[in-house]
Short mmCIF file of C-alpha atoms and ligand atoms in Angstrom, two decimals:
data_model
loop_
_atom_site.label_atom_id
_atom_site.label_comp_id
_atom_site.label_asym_id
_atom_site.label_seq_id
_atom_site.Cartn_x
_atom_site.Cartn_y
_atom_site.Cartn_z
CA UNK A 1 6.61 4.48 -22.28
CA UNK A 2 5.65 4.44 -18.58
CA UNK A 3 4.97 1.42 -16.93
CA UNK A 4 2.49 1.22 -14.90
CA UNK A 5 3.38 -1.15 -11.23
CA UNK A 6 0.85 -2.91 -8.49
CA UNK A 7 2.91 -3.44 -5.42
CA UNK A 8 2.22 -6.37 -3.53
CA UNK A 9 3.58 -5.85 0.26
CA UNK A 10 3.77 -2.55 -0.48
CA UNK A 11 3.88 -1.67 3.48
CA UNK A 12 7.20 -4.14 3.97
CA UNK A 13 11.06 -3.78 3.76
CA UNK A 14 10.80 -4.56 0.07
CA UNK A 15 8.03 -2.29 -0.66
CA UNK A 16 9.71 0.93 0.51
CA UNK A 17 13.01 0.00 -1.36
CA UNK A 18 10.77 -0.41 -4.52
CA UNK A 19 9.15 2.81 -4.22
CA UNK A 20 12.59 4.59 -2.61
CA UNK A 21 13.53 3.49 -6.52
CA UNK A 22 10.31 4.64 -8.42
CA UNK A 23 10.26 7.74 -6.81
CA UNK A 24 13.99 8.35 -8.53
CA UNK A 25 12.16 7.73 -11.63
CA UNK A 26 8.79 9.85 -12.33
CA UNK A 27 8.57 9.05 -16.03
CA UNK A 28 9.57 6.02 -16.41
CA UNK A 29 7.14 4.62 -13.81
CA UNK A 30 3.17 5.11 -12.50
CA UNK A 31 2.32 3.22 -9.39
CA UNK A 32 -1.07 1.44 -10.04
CA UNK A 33 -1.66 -0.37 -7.17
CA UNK A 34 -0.36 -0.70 -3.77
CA UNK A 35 -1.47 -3.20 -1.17
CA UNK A 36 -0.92 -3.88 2.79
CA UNK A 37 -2.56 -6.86 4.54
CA UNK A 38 -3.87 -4.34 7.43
CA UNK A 39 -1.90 -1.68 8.04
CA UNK A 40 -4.34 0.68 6.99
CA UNK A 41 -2.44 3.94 8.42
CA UNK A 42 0.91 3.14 6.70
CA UNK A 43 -0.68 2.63 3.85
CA UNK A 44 -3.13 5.39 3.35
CA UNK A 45 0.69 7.58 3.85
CA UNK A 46 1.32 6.04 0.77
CA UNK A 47 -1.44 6.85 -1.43
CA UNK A 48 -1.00 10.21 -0.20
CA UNK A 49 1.94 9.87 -1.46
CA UNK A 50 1.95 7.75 -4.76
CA UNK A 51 -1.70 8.46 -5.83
CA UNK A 52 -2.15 4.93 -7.07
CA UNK A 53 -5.84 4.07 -8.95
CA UNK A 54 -6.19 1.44 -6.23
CA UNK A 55 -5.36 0.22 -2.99
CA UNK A 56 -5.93 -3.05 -1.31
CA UNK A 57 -6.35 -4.24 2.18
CA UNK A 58 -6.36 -7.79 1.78
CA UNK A 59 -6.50 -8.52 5.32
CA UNK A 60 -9.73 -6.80 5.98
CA UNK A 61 -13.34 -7.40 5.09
CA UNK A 62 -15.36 -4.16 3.65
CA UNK A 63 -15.21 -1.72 5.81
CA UNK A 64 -17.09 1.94 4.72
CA UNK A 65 -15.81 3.79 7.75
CA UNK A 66 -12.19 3.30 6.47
CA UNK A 67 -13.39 3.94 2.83
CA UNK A 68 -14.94 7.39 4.42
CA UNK A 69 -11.48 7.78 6.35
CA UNK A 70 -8.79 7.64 3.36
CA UNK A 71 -11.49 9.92 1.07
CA UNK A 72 -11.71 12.18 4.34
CA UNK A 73 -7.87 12.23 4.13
CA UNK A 74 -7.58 13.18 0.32
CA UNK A 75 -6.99 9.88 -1.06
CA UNK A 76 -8.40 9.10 -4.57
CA UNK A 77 -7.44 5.76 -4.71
CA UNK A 78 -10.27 3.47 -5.23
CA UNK A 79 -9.90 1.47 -1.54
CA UNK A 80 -10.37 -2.55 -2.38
CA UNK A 81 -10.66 -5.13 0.80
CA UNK A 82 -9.91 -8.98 0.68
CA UNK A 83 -7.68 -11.47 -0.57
CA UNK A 84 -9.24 -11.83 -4.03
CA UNK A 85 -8.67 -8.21 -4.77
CA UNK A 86 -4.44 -8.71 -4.68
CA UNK A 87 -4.97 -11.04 -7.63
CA UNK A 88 -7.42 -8.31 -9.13
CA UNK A 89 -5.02 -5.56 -8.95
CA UNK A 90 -1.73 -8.08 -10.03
CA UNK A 91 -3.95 -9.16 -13.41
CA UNK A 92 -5.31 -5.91 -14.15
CA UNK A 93 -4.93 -5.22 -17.77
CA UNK A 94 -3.87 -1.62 -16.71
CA UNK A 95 -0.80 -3.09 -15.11
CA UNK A 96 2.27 -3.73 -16.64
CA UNK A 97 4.78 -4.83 -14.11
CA UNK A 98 3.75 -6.29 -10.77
CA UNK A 99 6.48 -6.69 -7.34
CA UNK A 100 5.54 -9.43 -5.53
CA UNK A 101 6.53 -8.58 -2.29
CA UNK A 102 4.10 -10.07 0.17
CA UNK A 103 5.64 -12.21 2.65
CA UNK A 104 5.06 -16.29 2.87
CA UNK A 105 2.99 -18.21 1.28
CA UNK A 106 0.10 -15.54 0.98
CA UNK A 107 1.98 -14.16 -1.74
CA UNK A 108 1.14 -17.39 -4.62
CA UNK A 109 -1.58 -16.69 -5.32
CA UNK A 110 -1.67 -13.18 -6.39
CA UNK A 111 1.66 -13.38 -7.52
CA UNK A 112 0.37 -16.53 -9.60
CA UNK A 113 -2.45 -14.43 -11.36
CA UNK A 114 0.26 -11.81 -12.21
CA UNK A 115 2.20 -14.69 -14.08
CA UNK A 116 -1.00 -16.20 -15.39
CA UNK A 117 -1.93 -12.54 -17.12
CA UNK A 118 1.52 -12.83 -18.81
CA UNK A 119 3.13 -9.69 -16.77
CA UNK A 120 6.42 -9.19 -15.98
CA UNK A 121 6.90 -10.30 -12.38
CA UNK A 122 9.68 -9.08 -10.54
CA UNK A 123 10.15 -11.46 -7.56
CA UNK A 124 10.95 -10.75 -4.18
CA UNK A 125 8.21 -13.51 -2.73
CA UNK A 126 10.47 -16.50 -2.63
CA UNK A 127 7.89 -18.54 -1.04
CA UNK A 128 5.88 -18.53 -3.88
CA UNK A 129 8.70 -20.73 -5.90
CA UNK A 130 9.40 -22.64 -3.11
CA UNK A 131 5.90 -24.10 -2.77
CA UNK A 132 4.90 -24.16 -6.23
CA UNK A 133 8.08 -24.01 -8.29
CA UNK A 134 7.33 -26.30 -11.36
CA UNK A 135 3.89 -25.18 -12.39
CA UNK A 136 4.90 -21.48 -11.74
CA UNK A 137 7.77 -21.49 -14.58
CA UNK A 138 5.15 -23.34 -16.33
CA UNK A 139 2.61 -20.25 -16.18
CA UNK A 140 5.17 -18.05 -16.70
CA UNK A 141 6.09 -19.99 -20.17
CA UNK A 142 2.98 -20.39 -21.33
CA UNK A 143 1.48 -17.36 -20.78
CA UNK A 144 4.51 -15.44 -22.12
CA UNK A 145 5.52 -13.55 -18.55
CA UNK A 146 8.70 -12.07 -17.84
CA UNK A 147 10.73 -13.28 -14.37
CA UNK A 148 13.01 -11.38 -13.03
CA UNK A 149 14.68 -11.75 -9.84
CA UNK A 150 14.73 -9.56 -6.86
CA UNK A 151 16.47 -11.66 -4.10
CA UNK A 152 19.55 -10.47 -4.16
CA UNK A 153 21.61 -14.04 -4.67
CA UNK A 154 19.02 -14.65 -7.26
CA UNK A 155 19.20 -11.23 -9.16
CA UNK A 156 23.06 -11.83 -8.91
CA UNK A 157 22.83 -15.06 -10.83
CA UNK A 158 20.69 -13.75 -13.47
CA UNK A 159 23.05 -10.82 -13.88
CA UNK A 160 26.22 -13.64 -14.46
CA UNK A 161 24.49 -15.62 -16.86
CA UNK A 162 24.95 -15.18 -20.30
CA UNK A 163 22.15 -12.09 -21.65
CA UNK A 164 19.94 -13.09 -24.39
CA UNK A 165 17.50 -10.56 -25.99
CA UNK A 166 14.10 -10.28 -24.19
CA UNK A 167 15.23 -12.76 -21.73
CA UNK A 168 13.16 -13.49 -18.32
CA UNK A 169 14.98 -16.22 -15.60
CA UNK A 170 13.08 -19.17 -16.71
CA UNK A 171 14.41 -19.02 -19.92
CA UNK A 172 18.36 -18.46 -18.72
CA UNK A 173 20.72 -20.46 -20.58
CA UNK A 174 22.34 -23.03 -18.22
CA UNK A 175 23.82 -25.33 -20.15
CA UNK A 176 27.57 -24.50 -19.76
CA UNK A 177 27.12 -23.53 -15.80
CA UNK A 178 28.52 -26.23 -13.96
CA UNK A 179 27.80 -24.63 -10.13
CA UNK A 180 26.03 -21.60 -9.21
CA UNK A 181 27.33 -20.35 -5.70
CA UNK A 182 24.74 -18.54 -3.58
CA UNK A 183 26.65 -16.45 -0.88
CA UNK A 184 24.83 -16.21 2.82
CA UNK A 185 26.16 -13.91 5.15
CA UNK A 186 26.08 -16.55 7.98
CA UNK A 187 23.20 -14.11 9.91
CA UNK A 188 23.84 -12.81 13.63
CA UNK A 189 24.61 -16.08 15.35
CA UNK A 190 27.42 -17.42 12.77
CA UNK A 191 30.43 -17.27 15.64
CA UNK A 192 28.13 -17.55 18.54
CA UNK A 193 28.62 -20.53 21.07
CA UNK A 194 26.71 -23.39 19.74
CA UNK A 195 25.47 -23.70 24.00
CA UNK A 196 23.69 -20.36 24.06
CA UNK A 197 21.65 -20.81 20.56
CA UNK A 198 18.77 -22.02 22.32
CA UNK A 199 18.20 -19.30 25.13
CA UNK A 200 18.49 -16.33 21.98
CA UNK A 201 15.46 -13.78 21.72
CA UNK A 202 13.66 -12.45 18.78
CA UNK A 203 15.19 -9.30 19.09
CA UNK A 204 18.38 -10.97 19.04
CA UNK A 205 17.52 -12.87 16.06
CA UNK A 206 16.08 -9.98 13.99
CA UNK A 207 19.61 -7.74 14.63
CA UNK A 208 20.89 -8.69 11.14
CA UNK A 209 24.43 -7.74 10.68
CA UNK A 210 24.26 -6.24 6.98
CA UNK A 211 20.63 -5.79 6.14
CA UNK A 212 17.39 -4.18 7.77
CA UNK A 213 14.43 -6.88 6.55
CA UNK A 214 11.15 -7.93 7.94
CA UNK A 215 11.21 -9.99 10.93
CA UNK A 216 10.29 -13.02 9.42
CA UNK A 217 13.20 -13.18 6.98
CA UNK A 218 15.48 -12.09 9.99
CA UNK A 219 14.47 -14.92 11.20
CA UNK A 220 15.32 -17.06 8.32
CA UNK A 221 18.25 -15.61 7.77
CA UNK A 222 19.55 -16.47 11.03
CA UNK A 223 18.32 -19.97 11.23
CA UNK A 224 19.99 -19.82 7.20
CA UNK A 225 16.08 -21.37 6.22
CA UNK A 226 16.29 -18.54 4.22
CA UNK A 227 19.40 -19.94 2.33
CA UNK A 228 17.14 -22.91 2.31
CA UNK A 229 14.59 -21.71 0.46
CA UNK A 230 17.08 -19.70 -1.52
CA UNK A 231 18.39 -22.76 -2.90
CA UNK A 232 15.04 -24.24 -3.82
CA UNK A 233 14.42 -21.04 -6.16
CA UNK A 234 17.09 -21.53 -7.90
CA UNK A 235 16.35 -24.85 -8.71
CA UNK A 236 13.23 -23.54 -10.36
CA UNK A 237 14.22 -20.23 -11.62
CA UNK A 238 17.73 -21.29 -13.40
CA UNK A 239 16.26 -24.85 -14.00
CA UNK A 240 19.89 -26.56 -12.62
CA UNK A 241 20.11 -29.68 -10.47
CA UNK A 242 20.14 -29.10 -6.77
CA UNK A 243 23.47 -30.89 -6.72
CA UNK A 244 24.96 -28.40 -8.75
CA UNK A 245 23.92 -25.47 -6.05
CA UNK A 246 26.44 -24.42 -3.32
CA UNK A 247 26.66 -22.31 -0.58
CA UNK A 248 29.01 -20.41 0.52
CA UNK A 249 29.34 -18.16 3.85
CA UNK A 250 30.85 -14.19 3.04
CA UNK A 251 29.19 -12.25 6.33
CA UNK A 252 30.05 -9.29 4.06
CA UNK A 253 27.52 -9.44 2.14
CA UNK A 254 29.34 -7.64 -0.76
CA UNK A 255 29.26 -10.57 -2.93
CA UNK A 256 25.65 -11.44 -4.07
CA UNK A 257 26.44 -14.94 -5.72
CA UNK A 258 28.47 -16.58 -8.19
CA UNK A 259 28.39 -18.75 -11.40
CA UNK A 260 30.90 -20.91 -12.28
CA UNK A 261 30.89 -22.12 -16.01
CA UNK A 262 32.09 -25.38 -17.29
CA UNK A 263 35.75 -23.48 -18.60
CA UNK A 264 36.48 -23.00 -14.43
CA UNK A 265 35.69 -19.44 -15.15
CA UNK A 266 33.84 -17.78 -11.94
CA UNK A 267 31.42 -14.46 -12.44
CA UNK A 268 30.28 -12.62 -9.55
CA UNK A 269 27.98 -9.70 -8.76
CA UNK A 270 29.11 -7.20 -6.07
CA UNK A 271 27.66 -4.26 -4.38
CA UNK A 272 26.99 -3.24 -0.91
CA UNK A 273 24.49 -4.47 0.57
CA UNK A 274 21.14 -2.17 -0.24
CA UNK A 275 17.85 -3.95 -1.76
CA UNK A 276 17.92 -1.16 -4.28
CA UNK A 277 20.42 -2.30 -6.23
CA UNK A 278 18.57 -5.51 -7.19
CA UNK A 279 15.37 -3.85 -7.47
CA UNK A 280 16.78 -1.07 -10.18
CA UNK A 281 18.27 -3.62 -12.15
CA UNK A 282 15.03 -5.78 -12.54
CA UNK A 283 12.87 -2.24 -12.69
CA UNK A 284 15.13 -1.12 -15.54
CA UNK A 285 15.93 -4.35 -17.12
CA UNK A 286 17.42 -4.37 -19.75
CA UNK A 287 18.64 -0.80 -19.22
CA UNK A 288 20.82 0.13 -15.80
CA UNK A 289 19.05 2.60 -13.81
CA UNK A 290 19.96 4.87 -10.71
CA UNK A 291 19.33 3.08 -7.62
CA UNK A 292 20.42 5.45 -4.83
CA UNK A 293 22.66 3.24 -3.34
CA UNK A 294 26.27 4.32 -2.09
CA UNK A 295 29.04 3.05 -4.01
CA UNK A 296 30.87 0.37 -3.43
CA UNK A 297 34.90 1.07 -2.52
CA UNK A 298 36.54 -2.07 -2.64
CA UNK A 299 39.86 -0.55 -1.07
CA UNK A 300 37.94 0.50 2.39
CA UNK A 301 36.95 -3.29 2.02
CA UNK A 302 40.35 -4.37 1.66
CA UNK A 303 39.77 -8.16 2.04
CA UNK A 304 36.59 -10.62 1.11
CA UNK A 305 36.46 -13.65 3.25
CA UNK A 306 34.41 -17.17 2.95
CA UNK A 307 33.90 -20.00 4.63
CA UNK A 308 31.57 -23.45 4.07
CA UNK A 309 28.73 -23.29 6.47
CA UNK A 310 28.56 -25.76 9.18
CA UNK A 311 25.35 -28.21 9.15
CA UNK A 312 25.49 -28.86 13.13
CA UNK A 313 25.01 -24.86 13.42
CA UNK A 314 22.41 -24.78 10.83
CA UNK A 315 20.12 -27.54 10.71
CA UNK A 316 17.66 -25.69 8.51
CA UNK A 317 19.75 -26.02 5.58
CA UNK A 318 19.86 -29.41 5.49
CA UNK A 319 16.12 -30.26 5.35
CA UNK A 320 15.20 -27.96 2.84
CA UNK A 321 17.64 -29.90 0.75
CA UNK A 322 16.36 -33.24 1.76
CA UNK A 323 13.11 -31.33 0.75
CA UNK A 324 14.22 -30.45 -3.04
CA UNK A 325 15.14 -34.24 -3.24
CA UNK A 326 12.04 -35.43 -1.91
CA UNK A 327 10.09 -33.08 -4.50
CA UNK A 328 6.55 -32.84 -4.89
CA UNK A 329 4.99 -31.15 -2.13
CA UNK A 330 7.63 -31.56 0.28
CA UNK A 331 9.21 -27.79 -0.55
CA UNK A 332 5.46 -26.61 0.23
CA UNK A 333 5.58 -28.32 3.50
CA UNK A 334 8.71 -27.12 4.59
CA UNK A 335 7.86 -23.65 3.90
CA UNK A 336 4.67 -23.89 6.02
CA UNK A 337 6.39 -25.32 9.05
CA UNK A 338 9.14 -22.83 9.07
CA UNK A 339 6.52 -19.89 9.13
CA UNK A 340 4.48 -21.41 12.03
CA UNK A 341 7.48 -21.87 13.59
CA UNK A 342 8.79 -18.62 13.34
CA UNK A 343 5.83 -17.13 14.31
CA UNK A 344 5.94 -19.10 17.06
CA UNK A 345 9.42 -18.22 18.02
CA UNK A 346 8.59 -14.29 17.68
CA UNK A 347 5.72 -14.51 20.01
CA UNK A 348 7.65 -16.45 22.75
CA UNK A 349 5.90 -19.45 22.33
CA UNK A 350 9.10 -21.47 20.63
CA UNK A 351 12.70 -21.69 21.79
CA UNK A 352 15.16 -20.47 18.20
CA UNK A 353 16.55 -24.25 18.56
CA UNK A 354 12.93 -26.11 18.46
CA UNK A 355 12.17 -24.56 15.14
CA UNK A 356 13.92 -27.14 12.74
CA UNK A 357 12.52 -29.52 15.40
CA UNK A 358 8.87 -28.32 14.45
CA UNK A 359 9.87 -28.67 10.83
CA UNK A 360 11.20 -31.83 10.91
CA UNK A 361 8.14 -33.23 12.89
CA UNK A 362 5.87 -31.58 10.57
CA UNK A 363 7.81 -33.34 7.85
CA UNK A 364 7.23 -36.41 9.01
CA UNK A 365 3.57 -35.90 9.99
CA UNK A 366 2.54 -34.60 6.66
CA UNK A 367 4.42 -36.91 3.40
CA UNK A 368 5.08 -35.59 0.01
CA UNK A 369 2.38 -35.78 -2.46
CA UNK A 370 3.31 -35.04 -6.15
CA UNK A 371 2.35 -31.35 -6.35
CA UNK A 372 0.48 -30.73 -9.76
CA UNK A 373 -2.10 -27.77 -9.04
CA UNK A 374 -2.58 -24.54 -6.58
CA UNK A 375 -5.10 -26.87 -5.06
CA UNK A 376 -2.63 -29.73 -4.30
CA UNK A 377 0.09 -27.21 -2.70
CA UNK A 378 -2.40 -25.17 -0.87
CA UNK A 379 -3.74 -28.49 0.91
CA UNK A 380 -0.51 -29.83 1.35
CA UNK A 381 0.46 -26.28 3.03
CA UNK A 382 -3.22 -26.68 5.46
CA UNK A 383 -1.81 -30.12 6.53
CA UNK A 384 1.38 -29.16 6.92
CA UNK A 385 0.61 -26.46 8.80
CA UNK A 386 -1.58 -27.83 11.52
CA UNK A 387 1.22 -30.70 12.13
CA UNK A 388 3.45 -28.17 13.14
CA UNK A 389 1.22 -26.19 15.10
CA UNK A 390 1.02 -29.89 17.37
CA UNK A 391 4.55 -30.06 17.01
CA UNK A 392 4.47 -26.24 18.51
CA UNK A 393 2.25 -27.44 20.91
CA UNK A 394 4.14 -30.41 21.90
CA UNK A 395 7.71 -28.34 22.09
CA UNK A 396 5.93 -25.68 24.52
CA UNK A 397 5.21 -27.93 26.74
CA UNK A 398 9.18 -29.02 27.17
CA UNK A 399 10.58 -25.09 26.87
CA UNK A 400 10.86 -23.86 30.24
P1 NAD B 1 7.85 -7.33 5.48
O1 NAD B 1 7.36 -8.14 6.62
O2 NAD B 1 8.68 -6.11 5.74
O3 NAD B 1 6.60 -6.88 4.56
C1 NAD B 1 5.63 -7.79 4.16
C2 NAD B 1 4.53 -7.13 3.32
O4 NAD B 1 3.56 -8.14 3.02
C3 NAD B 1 3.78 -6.01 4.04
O5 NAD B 1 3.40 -5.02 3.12
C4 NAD B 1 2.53 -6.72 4.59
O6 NAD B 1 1.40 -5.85 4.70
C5 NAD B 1 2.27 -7.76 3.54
N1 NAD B 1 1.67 -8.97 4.10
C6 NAD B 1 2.05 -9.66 5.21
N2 NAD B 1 1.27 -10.73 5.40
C7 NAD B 1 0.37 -10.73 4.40
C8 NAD B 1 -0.73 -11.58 4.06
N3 NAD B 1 -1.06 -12.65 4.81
N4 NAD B 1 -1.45 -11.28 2.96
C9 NAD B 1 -1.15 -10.20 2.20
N5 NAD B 1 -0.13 -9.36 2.47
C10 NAD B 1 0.62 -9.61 3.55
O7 NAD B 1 8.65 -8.35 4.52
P2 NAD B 1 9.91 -8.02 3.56
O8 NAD B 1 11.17 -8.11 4.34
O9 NAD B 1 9.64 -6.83 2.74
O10 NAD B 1 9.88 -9.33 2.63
C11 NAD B 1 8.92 -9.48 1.60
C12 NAD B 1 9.31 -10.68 0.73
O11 NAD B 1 10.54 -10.38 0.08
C13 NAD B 1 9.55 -11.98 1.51
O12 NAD B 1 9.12 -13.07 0.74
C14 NAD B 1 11.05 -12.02 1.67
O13 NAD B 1 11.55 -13.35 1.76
C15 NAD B 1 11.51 -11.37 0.36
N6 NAD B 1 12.84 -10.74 0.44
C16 NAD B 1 13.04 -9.69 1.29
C17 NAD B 1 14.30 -9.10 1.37
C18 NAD B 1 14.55 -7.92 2.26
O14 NAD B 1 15.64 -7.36 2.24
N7 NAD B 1 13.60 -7.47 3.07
C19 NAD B 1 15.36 -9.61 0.59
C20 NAD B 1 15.11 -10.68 -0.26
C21 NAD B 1 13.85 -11.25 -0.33
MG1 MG B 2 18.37 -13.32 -0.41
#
């Protein structure tokens, strides 16, 4: 039967992998709905393209002249504008399968409805666990949704564990794991000289060794916040103790993750490094499915290398730890810090090694509350957010 997909961030680095993959598959998929926060031009290309029934701006208000513009251009897609129209479109009971691939933390919401209509939810939005983690397994259980990861450590994980029938992430069988390993390929400054971290430029920053993301995740990946975060969705989606998550530096990114079970046996995922991969397996899961990606020749490899990664280098690792352990709203808060902070650092506004300074301040400024609703996490990310725009402020002052 063909499933039928909304696309959240279907304009990003994500989105164009996912539809690279659909594309290989006419039958098997329908695109639904795709969805860009403003980009109207990119994505009116890809209604042209994909012919979905609708297509959100979610960044705009109503606007006729663009509705004119994308019928003008042969689009047939009925053209929706606002933020409540991404939950529309990811609850629809025409969809079947929704990619939440919106970056940050405007991706809960939506990607929240999609779990709350009981749809299968393949997850790229990390952010979305990381703020809300508990109570989002908890709508996926009770509503009967399927979670499948799309983060590549995370989709690695899932593929190790042991496969039961009709099986989603929440419901992953973790009793006999005693570690899971996430690998992190150590970003573009992992050798650089500790001195020169602070002068670095955005550009600099974004030049990811292995993979070609959006900026903000560059950025992330770099500072390893990424690996952060990483960690905290794990905690949620494999429902292990943060204790029991490593990681581990390989700047080849051909390992994906590990699991090691109580026996000392170790499973790992390999591939080269192309979003595809993971996106095909949770598209066609429980069936393998072509992904377009090159394959992998171990013998060109020749050798796989790791090392621990070093806490004086990256900071950012260490508070979204301290974060897990602190629980409750804390996760929410980091995550809001880190994106004004990388926003700041894109525009110029930040030095690279203020922005675990901003999060730590903003840590500080705004304390953990226990985190029970969207309400609670969506105040705790306002408060969080404004303490790190003064701790923005306050670090601007000091950068020249
Ligand atoms: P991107 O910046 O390339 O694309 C982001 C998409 O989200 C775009 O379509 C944009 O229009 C939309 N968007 C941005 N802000 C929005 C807002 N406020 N409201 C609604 N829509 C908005 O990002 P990406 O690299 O594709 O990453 C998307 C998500 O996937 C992130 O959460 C990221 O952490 C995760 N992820 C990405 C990769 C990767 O290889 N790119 C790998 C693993 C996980
Ligand atoms: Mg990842």
């Amino acid at each position: 039967m063909t499933q039928k997909l909304t696309l959240l961030g279907a304009t990003g680095s994500i989105g164009a992998s996912t539809l690279d993959v659909v594309a290989r598959h006419p039958g098997r998929f329908r695109v639904f709905a795709l969805t860009a926060h403003r980009s109207a031009d990119a994505l009116l290309a890809l209604c042209l393209r994909h012919a979905p029934a609708f297509a959100v701006l979610s960044g705009l208000p109503e606007d006729a002249g663009l509705r004119g513009r994308f019928a003008a251009a042969g689009c047939r897609s009925e053209l929706l504008f606002g933020t409540q129209a991404l939950e529309r479109v990811a609850a629809d009971p025409d969809c079947d399968v929704v990619m939440a691939a919106i970056v940050g933390a405007a991706g809960l919401a939506p990607t929240l409805a999609g779990a709350r209509a009981g749809k299968r939810i393949l997850l790229a939005n990390k952010e979305a666990l990381v703020m809300a983690g508990p109570f989002f397994m908890r709508a996926v259980r009770e509503r009967g949704a399927t979670l499948l990861p799309i983060d590549s450590e995370h989709n690695a994980v899932f593929q190790c564990l042991p496969q039961e029938p009709a099986q989603s992430a929440g419901r992953a069988s973790t009793r006999a794991v005693r570690r899971i390993l996430l690998t992190a390929s150590g970003g573009p400054f992992r050798t650089a000289p500790l001195e020169g971290l602070s002068g670095v430029t955005p550009e600099e920053a974004c030049a990811h060794p292995n993979w070609a993301m959006g900026r903000k995740i560059s950025v992330d990946s770099a500072t390893m916040m990424n690996k952060g975060l990483e960690v905290i969705e794990a905690r949620w989606l494999f429902d292990v103790a943060p204790e029991r998550i490593e990681v581990l530096i390989h700047a080849q990114s051909i390992i994906h993750s590990l699991v090691e079970f109580v026996d000392g046996s170790v499973i790992a995922q390999l591939s080269n490094p192309d979003m595809r991969v993971p996106i095909a397996h949770a598209l066609g899961f429980p069936e393998r499915i072509e992904s377009g990606a090159t394959a992998l020749d171990l013998a060109a490899v020749g050798t796989l290398a790791f090392e621990r990664p070093d806490a004086r280098r990256f900071p950012c690792l260490g508070l979204a730890y301290a974060a897990l352990r602190e629980g409750g709203t804390a996760p929410a808060v980091l995550n809001a810090a880190n994106e004004i902070a990388v926003a700041a650092f894109l525009e110029g506004k930040l030095r690279y090694t203020a922005i675990p300074q901003v999060i730590e301040h903003a840590m500080q400024a705004a304390p953990a509350t226990a985190a029970e609703s969207l309400e609670t996490v969506l105040e705790a990310d306002r408060r969080a957010r404004a303490a790190a725009r003064d701790g923005v402020a306050a670090l601007m002052g000091r950068a020249a």
